[in-house]
Amino acid sequence: TPLRSLGPRPVLRRCSVQTHPAQDAVEAFATIATGARVRAMAFRLERGADRRWRCAAVELDGLGTT
């Protein structure tokens, strides 16, 4: 069973990517609408020595978690 909310389906409203905040890093943000509510999300991906991308930080509506 897929994970999803019981309410309206989320819709991507805006997205932006900064490809060179640092070497081997990408930062991105998006605004996502769910019904009348609009939320913001930002994240940072970093490429390790093994060349795999990993999520290093995530923020949702200004409440940061790393």
Short mmCIF file of N, CA and C in Angstrom, two decimals:
data_model
loop_
_atom_site.label_atom_id
_atom_site.label_comp_id
_atom_site.label_asym_id
_atom_site.label_seq_id
_atom_site.Cartn_x
_atom_site.Cartn_y
_atom_site.Cartn_z
N THR A 1 0.84 -1.18 0.00
CA THR A 1 0.00 0.00 0.00
C THR A 1 0.89 1.24 0.00
N PRO A 2 0.70 2.15 -0.95
CA PRO A 2 1.52 3.36 -0.98
C PRO A 2 1.17 4.30 0.17
N LEU A 3 2.18 5.06 0.62
CA LEU A 3 1.95 6.06 1.66
C LEU A 3 1.39 7.31 1.02
N ARG A 4 0.26 7.79 1.53
CA ARG A 4 -0.30 9.05 1.04
C ARG A 4 -1.33 9.55 2.02
N SER A 5 -1.60 10.86 1.93
CA SER A 5 -2.56 11.47 2.83
C SER A 5 -3.99 11.15 2.37
N LEU A 6 -4.92 11.34 3.27
CA LEU A 6 -6.32 11.10 2.94
C LEU A 6 -6.96 12.32 2.27
N GLY A 7 -6.30 13.48 2.38
CA GLY A 7 -6.85 14.71 1.83
C GLY A 7 -6.48 14.92 0.37
N PRO A 8 -6.49 16.20 -0.05
CA PRO A 8 -6.16 16.52 -1.44
C PRO A 8 -4.74 16.09 -1.79
N ARG A 9 -4.53 15.80 -3.04
CA ARG A 9 -3.22 15.37 -3.53
C ARG A 9 -2.26 16.58 -3.58
N PRO A 10 -1.03 16.44 -3.06
CA PRO A 10 -0.06 17.53 -3.13
C PRO A 10 0.30 17.87 -4.58
N VAL A 11 0.50 19.18 -4.83
CA VAL A 11 0.85 19.67 -6.17
C VAL A 11 2.10 20.53 -6.05
N LEU A 12 3.11 20.25 -6.85
CA LEU A 12 4.33 21.06 -6.89
C LEU A 12 4.01 22.38 -7.57
N ARG A 13 4.23 23.51 -6.86
CA ARG A 13 3.91 24.82 -7.42
C ARG A 13 5.13 25.55 -7.95
N ARG A 14 6.27 25.37 -7.28
CA ARG A 14 7.49 26.06 -7.70
C ARG A 14 8.68 25.25 -7.22
N CYS A 15 9.75 25.26 -8.03
CA CYS A 15 10.94 24.50 -7.68
C CYS A 15 12.16 25.24 -8.22
N SER A 16 13.25 25.24 -7.46
CA SER A 16 14.49 25.87 -7.91
C SER A 16 15.67 25.07 -7.38
N VAL A 17 16.74 25.01 -8.17
CA VAL A 17 17.93 24.26 -7.80
C VAL A 17 19.16 25.14 -7.97
N GLN A 18 20.02 25.16 -6.97
CA GLN A 18 21.32 25.82 -7.06
C GLN A 18 22.35 24.71 -7.17
N THR A 19 23.03 24.64 -8.30
CA THR A 19 23.90 23.49 -8.56
C THR A 19 25.31 23.62 -8.02
N HIS A 20 25.73 24.82 -7.64
CA HIS A 20 27.11 24.95 -7.17
C HIS A 20 27.22 25.79 -5.91
N PRO A 21 26.51 25.46 -4.83
CA PRO A 21 26.77 26.17 -3.58
C PRO A 21 28.15 25.79 -3.04
N ALA A 22 28.60 24.60 -3.38
CA ALA A 22 29.94 24.09 -3.05
C ALA A 22 30.21 22.95 -4.02
N GLN A 23 31.47 22.59 -4.17
CA GLN A 23 31.78 21.47 -5.06
C GLN A 23 31.11 20.20 -4.51
N ASP A 24 30.51 19.42 -5.39
CA ASP A 24 29.83 18.18 -5.02
C ASP A 24 28.65 18.41 -4.07
N ALA A 25 27.91 19.51 -4.28
CA ALA A 25 26.72 19.78 -3.48
C ALA A 25 25.65 20.43 -4.35
N VAL A 26 24.39 20.15 -4.01
CA VAL A 26 23.24 20.73 -4.69
C VAL A 26 22.25 21.15 -3.62
N GLU A 27 21.70 22.36 -3.74
CA GLU A 27 20.65 22.81 -2.84
C GLU A 27 19.40 23.09 -3.66
N ALA A 28 18.25 22.72 -3.13
CA ALA A 28 17.00 22.89 -3.87
C ALA A 28 15.88 23.29 -2.92
N PHE A 29 14.86 23.96 -3.47
CA PHE A 29 13.67 24.25 -2.67
C PHE A 29 12.44 24.06 -3.55
N ALA A 30 11.33 23.88 -2.89
CA ALA A 30 10.06 23.72 -3.60
C ALA A 30 8.94 24.26 -2.73
N THR A 31 7.88 24.74 -3.37
CA THR A 31 6.64 25.03 -2.67
C THR A 31 5.62 24.00 -3.14
N ILE A 32 4.90 23.47 -2.19
CA ILE A 32 3.97 22.37 -2.46
C ILE A 32 2.61 22.75 -1.89
N ALA A 33 1.57 22.69 -2.72
CA ALA A 33 0.21 23.01 -2.29
C ALA A 33 -0.56 21.72 -2.03
N THR A 34 -1.28 21.72 -0.93
CA THR A 34 -2.20 20.62 -0.60
C THR A 34 -3.52 21.27 -0.25
N GLY A 35 -4.44 21.29 -1.19
CA GLY A 35 -5.68 22.01 -0.97
C GLY A 35 -5.38 23.50 -0.85
N ALA A 36 -5.84 24.14 0.21
CA ALA A 36 -5.61 25.57 0.43
C ALA A 36 -4.27 25.85 1.10
N ARG A 37 -3.60 24.83 1.60
CA ARG A 37 -2.34 25.02 2.32
C ARG A 37 -1.15 24.93 1.37
N VAL A 38 -0.21 25.88 1.52
CA VAL A 38 1.03 25.87 0.74
C VAL A 38 2.18 25.72 1.72
N ARG A 39 3.07 24.77 1.45
CA ARG A 39 4.21 24.51 2.33
C ARG A 39 5.51 24.69 1.55
N ALA A 40 6.57 25.02 2.28
CA ALA A 40 7.90 25.17 1.68
C ALA A 40 8.79 24.03 2.14
N MET A 41 9.66 23.59 1.23
CA MET A 41 10.61 22.51 1.54
C MET A 41 11.95 22.85 0.91
N ALA A 42 13.03 22.65 1.65
CA ALA A 42 14.37 22.86 1.11
C ALA A 42 15.24 21.68 1.53
N PHE A 43 16.20 21.35 0.68
CA PHE A 43 17.11 20.26 1.04
C PHE A 43 18.46 20.45 0.37
N ARG A 44 19.48 19.79 0.92
CA ARG A 44 20.84 19.83 0.39
C ARG A 44 21.31 18.40 0.16
N LEU A 45 21.82 18.16 -1.04
CA LEU A 45 22.42 16.87 -1.39
C LEU A 45 23.92 17.05 -1.50
N GLU A 46 24.68 16.12 -0.96
CA GLU A 46 26.14 16.15 -1.05
C GLU A 46 26.63 14.83 -1.62
N ARG A 47 27.62 14.91 -2.51
CA ARG A 47 28.19 13.70 -3.11
C ARG A 47 29.43 13.30 -2.31
N GLY A 48 29.44 12.05 -1.86
CA GLY A 48 30.54 11.54 -1.05
C GLY A 48 31.70 11.03 -1.89
N ALA A 49 32.74 10.57 -1.20
CA ALA A 49 33.93 10.04 -1.87
C ALA A 49 33.59 8.84 -2.75
N ASP A 50 32.51 8.12 -2.41
CA ASP A 50 32.07 6.97 -3.22
C ASP A 50 31.21 7.39 -4.41
N ARG A 51 31.05 8.73 -4.62
CA ARG A 51 30.30 9.33 -5.74
C ARG A 51 28.79 9.14 -5.61
N ARG A 52 28.30 8.73 -4.43
CA ARG A 52 26.87 8.59 -4.21
C ARG A 52 26.33 9.86 -3.57
N TRP A 53 25.13 10.28 -3.98
CA TRP A 53 24.48 11.46 -3.43
C TRP A 53 23.74 11.09 -2.16
N ARG A 54 23.87 11.95 -1.14
CA ARG A 54 23.16 11.75 0.13
C ARG A 54 22.51 13.06 0.55
N CYS A 55 21.35 12.96 1.17
CA CYS A 55 20.68 14.14 1.69
C CYS A 55 21.36 14.54 3.00
N ALA A 56 21.92 15.76 3.03
CA ALA A 56 22.65 16.23 4.19
C ALA A 56 21.79 17.10 5.11
N ALA A 57 20.74 17.73 4.58
CA ALA A 57 19.88 18.60 5.39
C ALA A 57 18.51 18.73 4.72
N VAL A 58 17.48 18.85 5.56
CA VAL A 58 16.11 19.05 5.09
C VAL A 58 15.45 20.09 5.97
N GLU A 59 14.72 21.02 5.37
CA GLU A 59 13.90 21.97 6.12
C GLU A 59 12.50 21.95 5.55
N LEU A 60 11.52 21.98 6.43
CA LEU A 60 10.13 22.03 6.03
C LEU A 60 9.45 23.14 6.80
N ASP A 61 8.94 24.15 6.10
CA ASP A 61 8.26 25.28 6.73
C ASP A 61 9.09 25.96 7.81
N GLY A 62 10.40 26.05 7.61
CA GLY A 62 11.27 26.76 8.54
C GLY A 62 11.69 25.96 9.76
N LEU A 63 11.21 24.73 9.91
CA LEU A 63 11.62 23.88 11.02
C LEU A 63 12.69 22.93 10.52
N GLY A 64 13.95 23.20 10.83
CA GLY A 64 15.05 22.45 10.24
C GLY A 64 15.35 21.15 10.96
N THR A 65 15.72 20.13 10.19
CA THR A 65 16.23 18.88 10.73
C THR A 65 17.41 18.47 9.88
N THR A 66 18.43 17.94 10.51
CA THR A 66 19.60 17.50 9.74
C THR A 66 19.95 16.08 10.09
#
